[in-house]
Amino acid sequence: MKRSIFIFTALAFGIANVHAEQPTLKVCTAENEMPYSNKNGEGFENKLAQYVAAQLGRKLETVTWTDPRYFIRDYVDKGLCDVVMGVDQGDPRLATTAPYYRSGYVFISRSDDKLDLQNWDSEALRKAKRIAFMPGTPAETMLRAIGRYNDMFNYQQELAGFKSKRNQYVKYENDKLVNEVATGKAEIAILWGPAAARYVKASSTPLTMTVIPDNNQRADGEKVGFHYSTSIGVRKGDTALLTQLNKLIKDQQDEIEDLLEADGIPLLDQPDTALSMN
């Protein structure tokens, strides 16, 4: 009996030690940048981080940031977190994995309106009284190119709550812009697909989301990109973790895409050049 108790105690101690020694994966996440992530773990990047940590056999530890301008310098570079989900492939501030998905900007309209929105030459864009979009994105560039940007000035001020963008950060909520279309306040919204997909899918008003082609140019002939590849970022020099993540992405690509598609995110094929690992 004493021997059995000893064996049981030893096993329990060993199991406890295994759990205690399980390495962590510290992931930087935004406090409130939905639908990507929030402090409650409700974003699709939160779910991806949970999946990645589980596949690596690590315990997930989330490190929350509030200011997007400085979190790489103040958190990643200082070793407070190991991983950043959802960064541009080739972000010069980080070492980035092979992309785990590619998506694009989308036109969003009410399905009942049956708008013919295929590209920037669409008549619906010229006739629309209100078009919701994020300032500083490719949507703004092309609205300028087709001569509709100035027409939307007052509406943009309304969306910003009539706050001046000078010397202050004005946040435009993705769900609000989708809701502008759902409620009929705007005929069209132009957003990054992953940012809009969850809200389009959840809308009680049927909405149509059309991926914008990636063949657009400014008036001076410069290309305006609308399709982008997304990677996981790690601290420069952390080649061991980068290698592990690249292998995970290669081996678990189908499962990763399932998680993204569950949120309604439109997925595009990777160009051959994007498949090379950094």
PDB file of C-alpha atoms in Angstrom:
ATOM      1  CA  MET A   1       0.000   0.000   0.000  1.00  0.00           C
ATOM      2  CA  LYS A   2       2.783   2.409   0.936  1.00  0.00           C
ATOM      3  CA  ARG A   3       4.544   1.599  -2.344  1.00  0.00           C
ATOM      4  CA  SER A   4       1.335   2.301  -4.307  1.00  0.00           C
ATOM      5  CA  ILE A   5       0.904   5.631  -2.547  1.00  0.00           C
ATOM      6  CA  PHE A   6       4.538   6.471  -3.298  1.00  0.00           C
ATOM      7  CA  ILE A   7       4.130   5.622  -7.000  1.00  0.00           C
ATOM      8  CA  PHE A   8       0.890   7.634  -7.243  1.00  0.00           C
ATOM      9  CA  THR A   9       2.506  10.612  -5.518  1.00  0.00           C
ATOM     10  CA  ALA A  10       5.553  10.415  -7.769  1.00  0.00           C
ATOM     11  CA  LEU A  11       3.382  10.257 -10.885  1.00  0.00           C
ATOM     12  CA  ALA A  12       1.273  13.189  -9.732  1.00  0.00           C
ATOM     13  CA  PHE A  13       4.406  15.196  -9.009  1.00  0.00           C
ATOM     14  CA  GLY A  14       5.786  14.327 -12.440  1.00  0.00           C
ATOM     15  CA  ILE A  15       2.589  15.379 -14.204  1.00  0.00           C
ATOM     16  CA  ALA A  16       2.506  18.628 -12.245  1.00  0.00           C
ATOM     17  CA  ASN A  17       6.101  19.291 -13.256  1.00  0.00           C
ATOM     18  CA  VAL A  18       5.298  18.683 -16.940  1.00  0.00           C
ATOM     19  CA  HIS A  19       2.535  21.296 -16.766  1.00  0.00           C
ATOM     20  CA  ALA A  20       4.700  23.686 -14.801  1.00  0.00           C
ATOM     21  CA  GLU A  21       7.512  23.385 -17.327  1.00  0.00           C
ATOM     22  CA  GLN A  22       5.326  23.765 -20.429  1.00  0.00           C
ATOM     23  CA  PRO A  23       6.857  26.624 -22.426  1.00  0.00           C
ATOM     24  CA  THR A  24       4.750  29.662 -23.162  1.00  0.00           C
ATOM     25  CA  LEU A  25       4.069  31.445 -26.427  1.00  0.00           C
ATOM     26  CA  LYS A  26       3.707  35.143 -25.697  1.00  0.00           C
ATOM     27  CA  VAL A  27       1.514  36.736 -28.349  1.00  0.00           C
ATOM     28  CA  CYS A  28       1.014  40.475 -28.705  1.00  0.00           C
ATOM     29  CA  THR A  29      -2.677  41.291 -29.175  1.00  0.00           C
ATOM     30  CA  ALA A  30      -4.641  44.506 -29.404  1.00  0.00           C
ATOM     31  CA  GLU A  31      -6.870  45.473 -26.514  1.00  0.00           C
ATOM     32  CA  ASN A  32      -9.699  46.472 -28.866  1.00  0.00           C
ATOM     33  CA  GLU A  33      -9.116  45.993 -32.586  1.00  0.00           C
ATOM     34  CA  MET A  34     -12.069  43.894 -33.637  1.00  0.00           C
ATOM     35  CA  PRO A  35     -12.604  41.707 -35.508  1.00  0.00           C
ATOM     36  CA  TYR A  36      -8.875  40.935 -35.233  1.00  0.00           C
ATOM     37  CA  SER A  37      -8.437  40.767 -31.473  1.00  0.00           C
ATOM     38  CA  ASN A  38      -9.517  42.124 -28.124  1.00  0.00           C
ATOM     39  CA  LYS A  39      -8.699  41.556 -24.471  1.00  0.00           C
ATOM     40  CA  ASN A  40     -11.494  38.967 -24.199  1.00  0.00           C
ATOM     41  CA  GLY A  41     -10.020  36.780 -26.950  1.00  0.00           C
ATOM     42  CA  GLU A  42     -12.994  37.203 -29.292  1.00  0.00           C
ATOM     43  CA  GLY A  43     -11.166  38.115 -32.506  1.00  0.00           C
ATOM     44  CA  PHE A  44     -10.206  35.750 -35.298  1.00  0.00           C
ATOM     45  CA  GLU A  45      -6.518  36.438 -34.641  1.00  0.00           C
ATOM     46  CA  ASN A  46      -7.069  35.486 -30.998  1.00  0.00           C
ATOM     47  CA  LYS A  47      -8.430  32.134 -32.175  1.00  0.00           C
ATOM     48  CA  LEU A  48      -5.542  31.662 -34.580  1.00  0.00           C
ATOM     49  CA  ALA A  49      -3.078  32.398 -31.776  1.00  0.00           C
ATOM     50  CA  GLN A  50      -4.752  29.749 -29.606  1.00  0.00           C
ATOM     51  CA  TYR A  51      -4.472  27.234 -32.437  1.00  0.00           C
ATOM     52  CA  VAL A  52      -0.822  28.058 -33.135  1.00  0.00           C
ATOM     53  CA  ALA A  53       0.149  27.767 -29.465  1.00  0.00           C
ATOM     54  CA  ALA A  54      -1.629  24.407 -29.163  1.00  0.00           C
ATOM     55  CA  GLN A  55       0.086  23.054 -32.284  1.00  0.00           C
ATOM     56  CA  LEU A  56       3.480  24.117 -30.931  1.00  0.00           C
ATOM     57  CA  GLY A  57       2.740  22.477 -27.579  1.00  0.00           C
ATOM     58  CA  ARG A  58       2.979  25.791 -25.772  1.00  0.00           C
ATOM     59  CA  LYS A  59       0.779  27.588 -23.292  1.00  0.00           C
ATOM     60  CA  LEU A  60      -0.670  30.766 -24.790  1.00  0.00           C
ATOM     61  CA  GLU A  61       0.115  33.987 -22.954  1.00  0.00           C
ATOM     62  CA  THR A  62      -1.455  37.124 -24.392  1.00  0.00           C
ATOM     63  CA  VAL A  63       0.283  40.468 -23.989  1.00  0.00           C
ATOM     64  CA  THR A  64      -2.131  43.310 -24.656  1.00  0.00           C
ATOM     65  CA  TRP A  65      -1.175  46.585 -26.296  1.00  0.00           C
ATOM     66  CA  THR A  66      -3.245  49.744 -26.748  1.00  0.00           C
ATOM     67  CA  ASP A  67      -1.199  51.912 -29.137  1.00  0.00           C
ATOM     68  CA  PRO A  68      -0.519  50.419 -32.590  1.00  0.00           C
ATOM     69  CA  ARG A  69       2.319  52.852 -33.258  1.00  0.00           C
ATOM     70  CA  TYR A  70       4.746  51.580 -30.644  1.00  0.00           C
ATOM     71  CA  PHE A  71       3.929  47.996 -29.677  1.00  0.00           C
ATOM     72  CA  ILE A  72       6.689  46.406 -31.765  1.00  0.00           C
ATOM     73  CA  ARG A  73       9.326  48.685 -30.276  1.00  0.00           C
ATOM     74  CA  ASP A  74       7.965  48.506 -26.727  1.00  0.00           C
ATOM     75  CA  TYR A  75       6.863  44.859 -26.597  1.00  0.00           C
ATOM     76  CA  VAL A  76       8.398  42.665 -29.303  1.00  0.00           C
ATOM     77  CA  ASP A  77      11.860  44.232 -29.433  1.00  0.00           C
ATOM     78  CA  LYS A  78      12.084  44.205 -25.634  1.00  0.00           C
ATOM     79  CA  GLY A  79      11.152  40.518 -25.406  1.00  0.00           C
ATOM     80  CA  LEU A  80       7.782  41.045 -23.747  1.00  0.00           C
ATOM     81  CA  CYS A  81       6.113  39.009 -26.486  1.00  0.00           C
ATOM     82  CA  ASP A  82       7.337  36.499 -29.062  1.00  0.00           C
ATOM     83  CA  VAL A  83       4.754  36.605 -31.821  1.00  0.00           C
ATOM     84  CA  VAL A  84       2.507  39.071 -33.642  1.00  0.00           C
ATOM     85  CA  MET A  85      -0.375  37.661 -35.659  1.00  0.00           C
ATOM     86  CA  GLY A  86      -1.582  39.299 -38.845  1.00  0.00           C
ATOM     87  CA  VAL A  87       1.365  41.353 -40.109  1.00  0.00           C
ATOM     88  CA  ASP A  88       2.200  42.243 -43.695  1.00  0.00           C
ATOM     89  CA  GLN A  89       4.509  39.747 -45.327  1.00  0.00           C
ATOM     90  CA  GLY A  90       7.990  41.252 -45.313  1.00  0.00           C
ATOM     91  CA  ASP A  91       7.275  43.853 -42.601  1.00  0.00           C
ATOM     92  CA  PRO A  92      10.788  45.328 -42.161  1.00  0.00           C
ATOM     93  CA  ARG A  93      10.409  45.661 -38.388  1.00  0.00           C
ATOM     94  CA  LEU A  94      10.096  41.898 -37.902  1.00  0.00           C
ATOM     95  CA  ALA A  95      11.092  38.533 -39.272  1.00  0.00           C
ATOM     96  CA  THR A  96       7.978  37.268 -41.039  1.00  0.00           C
ATOM     97  CA  THR A  97       6.799  33.770 -41.884  1.00  0.00           C
ATOM     98  CA  ALA A  98       5.508  32.524 -45.179  1.00  0.00           C
ATOM     99  CA  PRO A  99       2.002  33.995 -45.540  1.00  0.00           C
ATOM    100  CA  TYR A 100      -0.818  32.007 -43.984  1.00  0.00           C
ATOM    101  CA  TYR A 101      -3.528  33.754 -45.977  1.00  0.00           C
ATOM    102  CA  ARG A 102      -4.097  36.273 -48.731  1.00  0.00           C
ATOM    103  CA  SER A 103      -7.164  38.460 -49.053  1.00  0.00           C
ATOM    104  CA  GLY A 104      -8.322  41.693 -50.603  1.00  0.00           C
ATOM    105  CA  TYR A 105     -10.365  44.839 -50.252  1.00  0.00           C
ATOM    106  CA  VAL A 106     -14.065  44.443 -50.982  1.00  0.00           C
ATOM    107  CA  PHE A 107     -17.078  46.385 -52.168  1.00  0.00           C
ATOM    108  CA  ILE A 108     -20.042  45.910 -49.812  1.00  0.00           C
ATOM    109  CA  SER A 109     -23.616  46.633 -50.869  1.00  0.00           C
ATOM    110  CA  ARG A 110     -27.137  45.558 -49.956  1.00  0.00           C
ATOM    111  CA  SER A 111     -27.997  42.366 -51.819  1.00  0.00           C
ATOM    112  CA  ASP A 112     -31.475  43.646 -52.699  1.00  0.00           C
ATOM    113  CA  ASP A 113     -29.942  46.632 -54.499  1.00  0.00           C
ATOM    114  CA  LYS A 114     -28.250  44.282 -56.999  1.00  0.00           C
ATOM    115  CA  LEU A 115     -25.498  46.810 -57.724  1.00  0.00           C
ATOM    116  CA  ASP A 116     -23.068  45.900 -60.493  1.00  0.00           C
ATOM    117  CA  LEU A 117     -19.838  46.389 -58.563  1.00  0.00           C
ATOM    118  CA  GLN A 118     -17.057  44.610 -60.417  1.00  0.00           C
ATOM    119  CA  ASN A 119     -14.319  47.230 -60.514  1.00  0.00           C
ATOM    120  CA  TRP A 120     -13.614  50.952 -60.205  1.00  0.00           C
ATOM    121  CA  ASP A 121     -15.277  51.667 -63.546  1.00  0.00           C
ATOM    122  CA  SER A 122     -18.636  50.516 -62.174  1.00  0.00           C
ATOM    123  CA  GLU A 123     -21.411  53.035 -62.735  1.00  0.00           C
ATOM    124  CA  ALA A 124     -22.708  52.388 -59.205  1.00  0.00           C
ATOM    125  CA  LEU A 125     -19.607  54.093 -57.769  1.00  0.00           C
ATOM    126  CA  ARG A 126     -20.261  57.218 -59.814  1.00  0.00           C
ATOM    127  CA  LYS A 127     -23.931  57.403 -58.855  1.00  0.00           C
ATOM    128  CA  ALA A 128     -23.646  56.586 -55.129  1.00  0.00           C
ATOM    129  CA  LYS A 129     -24.446  59.486 -52.815  1.00  0.00           C
ATOM    130  CA  ARG A 130     -22.589  57.972 -49.874  1.00  0.00           C
ATOM    131  CA  ILE A 131     -19.614  55.622 -49.893  1.00  0.00           C
ATOM    132  CA  ALA A 132     -18.147  54.531 -46.555  1.00  0.00           C
ATOM    133  CA  PHE A 133     -14.383  53.893 -46.452  1.00  0.00           C
ATOM    134  CA  MET A 134     -11.327  54.110 -44.218  1.00  0.00           C
ATOM    135  CA  PRO A 135      -9.111  57.162 -44.806  1.00  0.00           C
ATOM    136  CA  GLY A 136      -5.538  56.436 -45.811  1.00  0.00           C
ATOM    137  CA  THR A 137      -6.366  53.145 -47.519  1.00  0.00           C
ATOM    138  CA  PRO A 138      -6.260  52.158 -51.205  1.00  0.00           C
ATOM    139  CA  ALA A 139      -9.990  52.946 -51.290  1.00  0.00           C
ATOM    140  CA  GLU A 140      -9.238  56.630 -50.708  1.00  0.00           C
ATOM    141  CA  THR A 141      -6.595  56.607 -53.440  1.00  0.00           C
ATOM    142  CA  MET A 142      -8.997  55.194 -56.012  1.00  0.00           C
ATOM    143  CA  LEU A 143     -11.900  57.415 -54.964  1.00  0.00           C
ATOM    144  CA  ARG A 144      -9.601  60.334 -55.675  1.00  0.00           C
ATOM    145  CA  ALA A 145      -8.656  58.775 -59.023  1.00  0.00           C
ATOM    146  CA  ILE A 146     -12.299  58.493 -60.151  1.00  0.00           C
ATOM    147  CA  GLY A 147     -13.188  61.948 -58.849  1.00  0.00           C
ATOM    148  CA  ARG A 148     -15.469  60.905 -55.976  1.00  0.00           C
ATOM    149  CA  TYR A 149     -13.326  61.661 -52.928  1.00  0.00           C
ATOM    150  CA  ASN A 150     -14.338  65.306 -52.511  1.00  0.00           C
ATOM    151  CA  ASP A 151     -18.005  64.336 -52.889  1.00  0.00           C
ATOM    152  CA  MET A 152     -17.661  62.247 -49.724  1.00  0.00           C
ATOM    153  CA  PHE A 153     -15.957  64.899 -47.584  1.00  0.00           C
ATOM    154  CA  ASN A 154     -18.984  65.847 -45.463  1.00  0.00           C
ATOM    155  CA  TYR A 155     -19.980  62.217 -45.025  1.00  0.00           C
ATOM    156  CA  GLN A 156     -16.459  61.326 -43.879  1.00  0.00           C
ATOM    157  CA  GLN A 157     -16.636  64.097 -41.298  1.00  0.00           C
ATOM    158  CA  GLU A 158     -19.902  62.624 -40.054  1.00  0.00           C
ATOM    159  CA  LEU A 159     -18.372  59.141 -39.766  1.00  0.00           C
ATOM    160  CA  ALA A 160     -15.497  60.611 -37.751  1.00  0.00           C
ATOM    161  CA  GLY A 161     -17.918  62.324 -35.382  1.00  0.00           C
ATOM    162  CA  PHE A 162     -16.785  65.668 -36.804  1.00  0.00           C
ATOM    163  CA  LYS A 163     -13.405  65.270 -35.111  1.00  0.00           C
ATOM    164  CA  SER A 164     -10.412  66.843 -36.785  1.00  0.00           C
ATOM    165  CA  LYS A 165      -7.830  64.252 -37.907  1.00  0.00           C
ATOM    166  CA  ARG A 166      -5.064  66.783 -37.406  1.00  0.00           C
ATOM    167  CA  ASN A 167      -2.685  65.829 -34.586  1.00  0.00           C
ATOM    168  CA  GLN A 168      -4.993  63.148 -33.225  1.00  0.00           C
ATOM    169  CA  TYR A 169      -5.887  59.531 -33.914  1.00  0.00           C
ATOM    170  CA  VAL A 170      -9.435  59.140 -35.223  1.00  0.00           C
ATOM    171  CA  LYS A 171     -10.652  55.555 -35.144  1.00  0.00           C
ATOM    172  CA  TYR A 172     -13.182  54.285 -37.663  1.00  0.00           C
ATOM    173  CA  GLU A 173     -14.926  51.106 -36.501  1.00  0.00           C
ATOM    174  CA  ASN A 174     -15.285  48.363 -39.100  1.00  0.00           C
ATOM    175  CA  ASP A 175     -18.694  47.263 -37.844  1.00  0.00           C
ATOM    176  CA  LYS A 176     -19.985  50.836 -38.039  1.00  0.00           C
ATOM    177  CA  LEU A 177     -19.020  51.180 -41.694  1.00  0.00           C
ATOM    178  CA  VAL A 178     -20.673  47.871 -42.588  1.00  0.00           C
ATOM    179  CA  ASN A 179     -23.749  48.955 -40.649  1.00  0.00           C
ATOM    180  CA  GLU A 180     -23.911  52.177 -42.666  1.00  0.00           C
ATOM    181  CA  VAL A 181     -24.717  50.031 -45.697  1.00  0.00           C
ATOM    182  CA  ALA A 182     -26.989  47.612 -43.833  1.00  0.00           C
ATOM    183  CA  THR A 183     -29.155  50.471 -42.546  1.00  0.00           C
ATOM    184  CA  GLY A 184     -29.260  52.301 -45.877  1.00  0.00           C
ATOM    185  CA  LYS A 185     -27.218  55.299 -44.754  1.00  0.00           C
ATOM    186  CA  ALA A 186     -24.647  54.509 -47.456  1.00  0.00           C
ATOM    187  CA  GLU A 187     -25.045  52.634 -50.721  1.00  0.00           C
ATOM    188  CA  ILE A 188     -21.534  51.174 -50.708  1.00  0.00           C
ATOM    189  CA  ALA A 189     -18.710  50.493 -48.265  1.00  0.00           C
ATOM    190  CA  ILE A 190     -15.131  49.713 -49.265  1.00  0.00           C
ATOM    191  CA  LEU A 191     -13.147  47.830 -46.634  1.00  0.00           C
ATOM    192  CA  TRP A 192     -10.369  45.296 -46.149  1.00  0.00           C
ATOM    193  CA  GLY A 193     -12.155  41.946 -46.496  1.00  0.00           C
ATOM    194  CA  PRO A 194     -10.971  40.363 -43.218  1.00  0.00           C
ATOM    195  CA  ALA A 195     -12.020  43.509 -41.330  1.00  0.00           C
ATOM    196  CA  ALA A 196     -15.535  43.448 -42.776  1.00  0.00           C
ATOM    197  CA  ALA A 197     -16.351  39.757 -43.210  1.00  0.00           C
ATOM    198  CA  ARG A 198     -17.621  38.983 -39.706  1.00  0.00           C
ATOM    199  CA  TYR A 199     -20.049  41.893 -39.764  1.00  0.00           C
ATOM    200  CA  VAL A 200     -21.252  41.194 -43.294  1.00  0.00           C
ATOM    201  CA  LYS A 201     -21.927  37.590 -42.297  1.00  0.00           C
ATOM    202  CA  ALA A 202     -23.783  38.609 -39.116  1.00  0.00           C
ATOM    203  CA  SER A 203     -25.886  41.359 -40.702  1.00  0.00           C
ATOM    204  CA  SER A 204     -29.660  40.905 -40.491  1.00  0.00           C
ATOM    205  CA  THR A 205     -29.841  42.781 -43.803  1.00  0.00           C
ATOM    206  CA  PRO A 206     -28.431  40.555 -46.574  1.00  0.00           C
ATOM    207  CA  LEU A 207     -25.220  42.100 -47.867  1.00  0.00           C
ATOM    208  CA  THR A 208     -23.041  41.280 -50.858  1.00  0.00           C
ATOM    209  CA  MET A 209     -19.268  41.383 -50.567  1.00  0.00           C
ATOM    210  CA  THR A 210     -17.282  41.541 -53.827  1.00  0.00           C
ATOM    211  CA  VAL A 211     -13.486  41.273 -53.875  1.00  0.00           C
ATOM    212  CA  ILE A 212     -11.970  44.201 -55.792  1.00  0.00           C
ATOM    213  CA  PRO A 213      -9.598  43.211 -58.635  1.00  0.00           C
ATOM    214  CA  ASP A 214      -5.906  43.885 -58.098  1.00  0.00           C
ATOM    215  CA  ASN A 215      -5.247  45.720 -61.367  1.00  0.00           C
ATOM    216  CA  ASN A 216      -5.795  49.339 -60.360  1.00  0.00           C
ATOM    217  CA  GLN A 217      -3.658  52.382 -61.086  1.00  0.00           C
ATOM    218  CA  ARG A 218      -3.478  55.983 -59.978  1.00  0.00           C
ATOM    219  CA  ALA A 219      -3.671  58.806 -62.502  1.00  0.00           C
ATOM    220  CA  ASP A 220       0.146  58.765 -62.743  1.00  0.00           C
ATOM    221  CA  GLY A 221       0.190  55.061 -63.647  1.00  0.00           C
ATOM    222  CA  GLU A 222       1.410  53.844 -60.242  1.00  0.00           C
ATOM    223  CA  LYS A 223      -0.215  50.572 -59.172  1.00  0.00           C
ATOM    224  CA  VAL A 224      -2.630  50.677 -56.240  1.00  0.00           C
ATOM    225  CA  GLY A 225      -2.591  47.303 -54.483  1.00  0.00           C
ATOM    226  CA  PHE A 226      -5.847  45.758 -53.267  1.00  0.00           C
ATOM    227  CA  HIS A 227      -4.685  42.190 -52.524  1.00  0.00           C
ATOM    228  CA  TYR A 228      -2.220  41.478 -49.709  1.00  0.00           C
ATOM    229  CA  SER A 229      -0.594  38.468 -48.055  1.00  0.00           C
ATOM    230  CA  THR A 230      -0.577  38.139 -44.275  1.00  0.00           C
ATOM    231  CA  SER A 231       2.113  36.509 -42.131  1.00  0.00           C
ATOM    232  CA  ILE A 232       3.081  35.908 -38.515  1.00  0.00           C
ATOM    233  CA  GLY A 233       5.835  38.165 -37.213  1.00  0.00           C
ATOM    234  CA  VAL A 234       8.577  37.282 -34.730  1.00  0.00           C
ATOM    235  CA  ARG A 235      11.505  39.191 -33.283  1.00  0.00           C
ATOM    236  CA  LYS A 236      14.406  39.553 -35.700  1.00  0.00           C
ATOM    237  CA  GLY A 237      17.001  36.886 -35.034  1.00  0.00           C
ATOM    238  CA  ASP A 238      14.558  34.347 -33.563  1.00  0.00           C
ATOM    239  CA  THR A 239      15.201  31.863 -36.358  1.00  0.00           C
ATOM    240  CA  ALA A 240      14.207  28.819 -34.288  1.00  0.00           C
ATOM    241  CA  LEU A 241      10.668  30.087 -33.694  1.00  0.00           C
ATOM    242  CA  LEU A 242      10.407  31.351 -37.274  1.00  0.00           C
ATOM    243  CA  THR A 243      11.305  27.885 -38.583  1.00  0.00           C
ATOM    244  CA  GLN A 244       8.733  26.226 -36.305  1.00  0.00           C
ATOM    245  CA  LEU A 245       6.011  28.601 -37.442  1.00  0.00           C
ATOM    246  CA  ASN A 246       6.820  28.151 -41.112  1.00  0.00           C
ATOM    247  CA  LYS A 247       6.552  24.380 -40.721  1.00  0.00           C
ATOM    248  CA  LEU A 248       3.255  24.748 -38.863  1.00  0.00           C
ATOM    249  CA  ILE A 249       1.810  26.970 -41.606  1.00  0.00           C
ATOM    250  CA  LYS A 250       2.865  24.499 -44.289  1.00  0.00           C
ATOM    251  CA  ASP A 251       1.520  21.456 -42.430  1.00  0.00           C
ATOM    252  CA  GLN A 252      -1.698  23.017 -41.106  1.00  0.00           C
ATOM    253  CA  GLN A 253      -2.712  25.295 -43.985  1.00  0.00           C
ATOM    254  CA  ASP A 254      -6.126  23.661 -44.452  1.00  0.00           C
ATOM    255  CA  GLU A 255      -6.985  23.958 -40.756  1.00  0.00           C
ATOM    256  CA  ILE A 256      -5.868  27.598 -40.684  1.00  0.00           C
ATOM    257  CA  GLU A 257      -8.029  28.391 -43.702  1.00  0.00           C
ATOM    258  CA  ASP A 258     -11.003  26.681 -42.045  1.00  0.00           C
ATOM    259  CA  LEU A 259     -10.653  29.019 -39.055  1.00  0.00           C
ATOM    260  CA  LEU A 260     -10.540  32.061 -41.341  1.00  0.00           C
ATOM    261  CA  GLU A 261     -13.448  30.952 -43.504  1.00  0.00           C
ATOM    262  CA  ALA A 262     -15.544  30.394 -40.378  1.00  0.00           C
ATOM    263  CA  ASP A 263     -15.369  34.178 -39.958  1.00  0.00           C
ATOM    264  CA  GLY A 264     -16.443  34.671 -43.583  1.00  0.00           C
ATOM    265  CA  ILE A 265     -13.038  35.969 -44.700  1.00  0.00           C
ATOM    266  CA  PRO A 266     -12.540  35.860 -48.490  1.00  0.00           C
ATOM    267  CA  LEU A 267      -9.366  33.923 -49.278  1.00  0.00           C
ATOM    268  CA  LEU A 268      -7.305  34.327 -52.445  1.00  0.00           C
ATOM    269  CA  ASP A 269      -4.577  32.212 -53.991  1.00  0.00           C
ATOM    270  CA  GLN A 270      -1.044  33.185 -53.092  1.00  0.00           C
ATOM    271  CA  PRO A 271       1.150  34.476 -55.922  1.00  0.00           C
ATOM    272  CA  ASP A 272       4.176  32.251 -56.483  1.00  0.00           C
ATOM    273  CA  THR A 273       6.535  34.900 -55.092  1.00  0.00           C
ATOM    274  CA  ALA A 274       4.648  35.030 -51.773  1.00  0.00           C
ATOM    275  CA  LEU A 275       5.172  31.350 -51.081  1.00  0.00           C
ATOM    276  CA  SER A 276       8.889  31.685 -50.431  1.00  0.00           C
ATOM    277  CA  MET A 277       9.781  31.737 -46.741  1.00  0.00           C
ATOM    278  CA  ASN A 278      11.747  34.625 -45.268  1.00  0.00           C
TER     279      ASN A 278
END
